[in-house]
């Protein structure tokens, strides 16, 4: 990099990215940083955008949000959809406001596609088509999502390889893109024009577990706590308050999908705990893969006894630059 380019990059306002899998302690660390540094928090969570979905999304409670406001939480009802493109626009607008006040945006969450969209932009993909999605949903109801995953393996093996055979939302989108465009999603993403990188000096910190078994234990404890706190009652309330169906992104969120299946009689209630824990572990596995393969932040062991001090030290260095 030339001296002029280096100087230009240094003059850009800083922005901090704090990413990690579910149950890695992101929210607690973000609040520790907010106590110490002039940062403002922006949520990077595709589930916390939904209003009234609090328990299953591990959304900070009202008292926490009053003390540590998070942008991009409670944006839409669970009947609507939120996209990575919309997140990028909303996040950049919030970041601009924060930077204009002389403070630093701290983006924290576990929706790795959102982080990638923010940093690299998005390929030009076909818009969602309700008729195509409805047709895919009917096929899934008749044949099962693993069968549609097998179909995806034939037309887009690269995308299928990174998706679990029951990842309904992503399988549907990949098949929808192929049926609308005639081209694999992976090819469109690879060929897509990258948007200009945001005008920030990014510092990315990734919270990954040195011992994945301990993270799995945390995940199990947290999901049990969600059930004890009233996750099933929350889903019942949502179904009474809104006109919901199983294909909505909100009801495909981990935890909500498993409760929905129990309430619909598609799975026994006796299996809810284990099914929820398994689905959350699969989510964490995908998040960890994203961090290691695509985003490549500076890694901190989220299970370390001194994790707060380690992250504070890295952030302090950012402010010293």
XYZ file of C-alpha atoms in Angstrom, residues 66-297:
232
model
C -32.426 1.291 28.173
C -28.871 1.416 29.501
C -27.166 0.076 26.373
C -29.346 0.902 23.347
C -28.953 -1.447 20.372
C -29.822 -0.272 16.897
C -31.571 -2.650 14.469
C -33.553 -4.505 17.136
C -37.375 -4.751 17.016
C -37.635 -3.378 13.484
C -40.451 -5.433 11.957
C -43.323 -7.741 12.952
C -42.751 -11.490 12.568
C -45.071 -11.524 9.551
C -42.476 -9.657 7.468
C -39.050 -10.550 6.063
C -35.738 -8.769 6.489
C -32.860 -9.156 4.054
C -29.093 -8.835 4.096
C -29.421 -5.980 1.604
C -31.747 -4.093 3.917
C -29.417 -4.765 6.826
C -26.499 -3.275 4.908
C -28.439 -0.108 4.159
C -29.754 0.214 7.718
C -26.354 -0.510 9.273
C -24.516 1.992 7.088
C -27.084 4.677 7.924
C -26.717 3.989 11.650
C -22.925 3.922 11.395
C -22.906 7.293 9.633
C -25.004 8.857 12.404
C -22.796 7.411 15.127
C -19.555 8.479 13.447
C -20.917 11.990 12.825
C -21.252 12.403 16.595
C -17.636 11.451 17.105
C -18.438 8.031 18.507
C -17.553 4.573 17.207
C -20.023 1.993 15.821
C -19.740 -1.399 17.503
C -21.559 -4.010 15.442
C -22.231 -7.138 17.460
C -24.002 -10.356 16.548
C -23.948 -13.765 14.957
C -25.579 -13.298 11.545
C -22.466 -13.855 9.479
C -24.093 -13.206 6.108
C -24.958 -9.728 7.395
C -21.335 -9.069 8.314
C -20.226 -10.275 4.890
C -22.854 -8.150 3.148
C -21.704 -5.102 5.070
C -18.039 -5.608 4.227
C -18.300 -6.831 0.632
C -21.721 -5.907 -0.686
C -24.116 -8.296 -2.363
C -24.424 -9.949 -5.737
C -27.341 -9.052 -7.990
C -29.763 -11.905 -7.290
C -33.366 -12.452 -8.389
C -35.990 -10.974 -6.099
C -38.068 -13.359 -4.029
C -40.951 -14.828 -6.017
C -43.969 -15.901 -3.899
C -45.240 -18.399 -6.493
C -41.874 -20.145 -6.776
C -41.479 -20.261 -3.012
C -44.965 -21.659 -2.567
C -44.217 -24.389 -5.114
C -41.000 -25.314 -3.306
C -42.846 -25.388 0.028
C -45.426 -27.783 -1.427
C -42.652 -30.037 -2.700
C -40.976 -29.963 0.712
C -44.239 -30.893 2.400
C -44.647 -33.857 0.059
C -41.031 -35.043 -0.181
C -39.180 -33.487 2.762
C -36.345 -30.946 2.824
C -33.604 -33.604 2.590
C -35.010 -34.585 -0.820
C -34.889 -30.966 -1.967
C -31.359 -30.712 -0.602
C -30.464 -33.700 -2.788
C -31.991 -31.870 -5.756
C -29.859 -28.828 -4.904
C -26.761 -31.045 -4.903
C -27.403 -31.776 -8.589
C -27.882 -28.173 -9.708
C -25.639 -26.318 -7.235
C -23.261 -28.667 -5.402
C -21.187 -25.808 -3.963
C -24.182 -24.304 -2.173
C -25.553 -27.685 -1.108
C -22.205 -28.593 0.462
C -22.443 -25.723 2.947
C -26.093 -26.305 3.895
C -27.546 -28.860 6.261
C -30.138 -31.099 4.637
C -32.899 -29.589 6.806
C -31.902 -25.925 6.439
C -35.253 -25.124 4.854
C -34.872 -21.368 4.437
C -31.523 -21.499 2.639
C -32.355 -24.558 0.543
C -35.529 -22.833 -0.604
C -33.673 -19.649 -1.537
C -30.965 -21.524 -3.452
C -33.533 -23.515 -5.432
C -35.605 -20.381 -6.003
C -32.593 -18.555 -7.444
C -31.786 -21.480 -9.733
C -35.349 -21.859 -10.976
C -35.737 -18.128 -11.625
C -32.336 -17.499 -13.209
C -31.283 -20.889 -14.537
C -27.925 -20.398 -12.812
C -26.602 -21.743 -9.492
C -26.613 -19.366 -6.541
C -22.915 -20.077 -5.990
C -22.094 -18.981 -9.557
C -24.087 -15.764 -9.226
C -22.393 -14.944 -5.937
C -18.956 -15.600 -7.427
C -19.690 -13.474 -10.491
C -21.439 -10.680 -8.629
C -19.979 -7.226 -8.748
C -18.654 -6.184 -5.376
C -19.951 -2.891 -4.067
C -17.530 -0.248 -2.862
C -16.265 -1.098 0.621
C -17.728 1.118 3.339
C -15.536 4.116 4.239
C -14.491 2.783 7.639
C -11.387 1.420 9.262
C -12.781 -1.924 10.375
C -11.422 -3.934 13.277
C -13.003 -7.388 13.455
C -12.885 -9.592 16.543
C -14.154 -13.166 16.382
C -15.173 -15.055 19.512
C -14.459 -18.742 18.978
C -14.295 -21.553 21.551
C -11.012 -23.365 22.149
C -13.128 -26.286 23.402
C -16.278 -26.762 21.336
C -17.692 -29.228 23.860
C -17.875 -26.443 26.444
C -19.708 -24.233 23.964
C -22.155 -27.081 23.383
C -22.728 -27.226 27.132
C -23.463 -23.493 27.181
C -25.873 -23.930 24.277
C -27.738 -26.717 26.061
C -28.000 -24.709 29.272
C -29.244 -21.647 27.415
C -31.910 -23.498 25.457
C -33.187 -25.185 28.610
C -33.312 -21.747 30.248
C -35.349 -20.441 27.286
C -37.852 -23.261 27.748
C -38.007 -22.601 31.485
C -38.520 -18.876 30.864
C -41.497 -19.481 28.596
C -40.435 -20.005 24.986
C -43.455 -22.194 24.252
C -45.822 -19.578 25.700
C -44.072 -16.920 23.617
C -44.735 -18.854 20.416
C -48.376 -19.314 21.462
C -48.663 -15.556 22.018
C -47.100 -14.813 18.630
C -49.542 -17.136 16.888
C -52.460 -15.426 18.613
C -51.230 -11.903 17.871
C -50.050 -12.364 14.265
C -51.123 -14.341 11.219
C -48.129 -16.659 11.032
C -47.240 -19.729 9.025
C -44.335 -22.135 9.092
C -42.645 -20.741 5.969
C -42.072 -17.272 7.414
C -38.417 -16.444 8.216
C -39.422 -15.610 11.783
C -40.840 -19.065 12.394
C -37.810 -20.701 10.803
C -35.534 -19.241 13.455
C -33.867 -21.848 15.630
C -36.001 -22.598 18.643
C -39.186 -21.154 17.180
C -39.237 -23.745 14.423
C -38.883 -26.592 16.905
C -41.668 -25.238 19.133
C -43.894 -24.668 16.081
C -43.431 -28.294 15.013
C -44.435 -29.482 18.481
C -47.494 -27.233 18.557
C -48.511 -28.464 15.109
C -48.183 -32.087 16.182
C -45.276 -32.687 13.793
C -42.872 -33.662 16.589
C -43.424 -34.998 20.119
C -43.039 -32.508 22.943
C -40.751 -34.980 24.722
C -38.156 -34.334 21.997
C -38.369 -30.525 22.060
C -35.391 -30.024 24.343
C -33.060 -32.286 22.387
C -34.246 -31.049 18.986
C -33.755 -27.434 20.005
C -30.288 -28.056 21.379
C -29.264 -29.983 18.268
C -30.531 -27.244 15.948
C -28.710 -24.584 17.955
C -25.480 -26.572 17.826
C -25.832 -26.856 14.060
C -26.327 -23.100 13.876
C -23.176 -22.541 15.942
C -21.253 -24.896 13.656
C -22.274 -22.859 10.600
C -21.372 -19.604 12.347
C -17.933 -20.928 13.276
C -17.339 -22.047 9.680
C -18.279 -18.588 8.383
C -15.876 -16.910 10.787
C -12.990 -19.199 9.920
C -13.481 -19.443 6.170
C -15.026 -16.166 5.030
C -14.732 -13.363 7.566
C -11.371 -14.141 9.178
C -11.421 -11.723 12.120
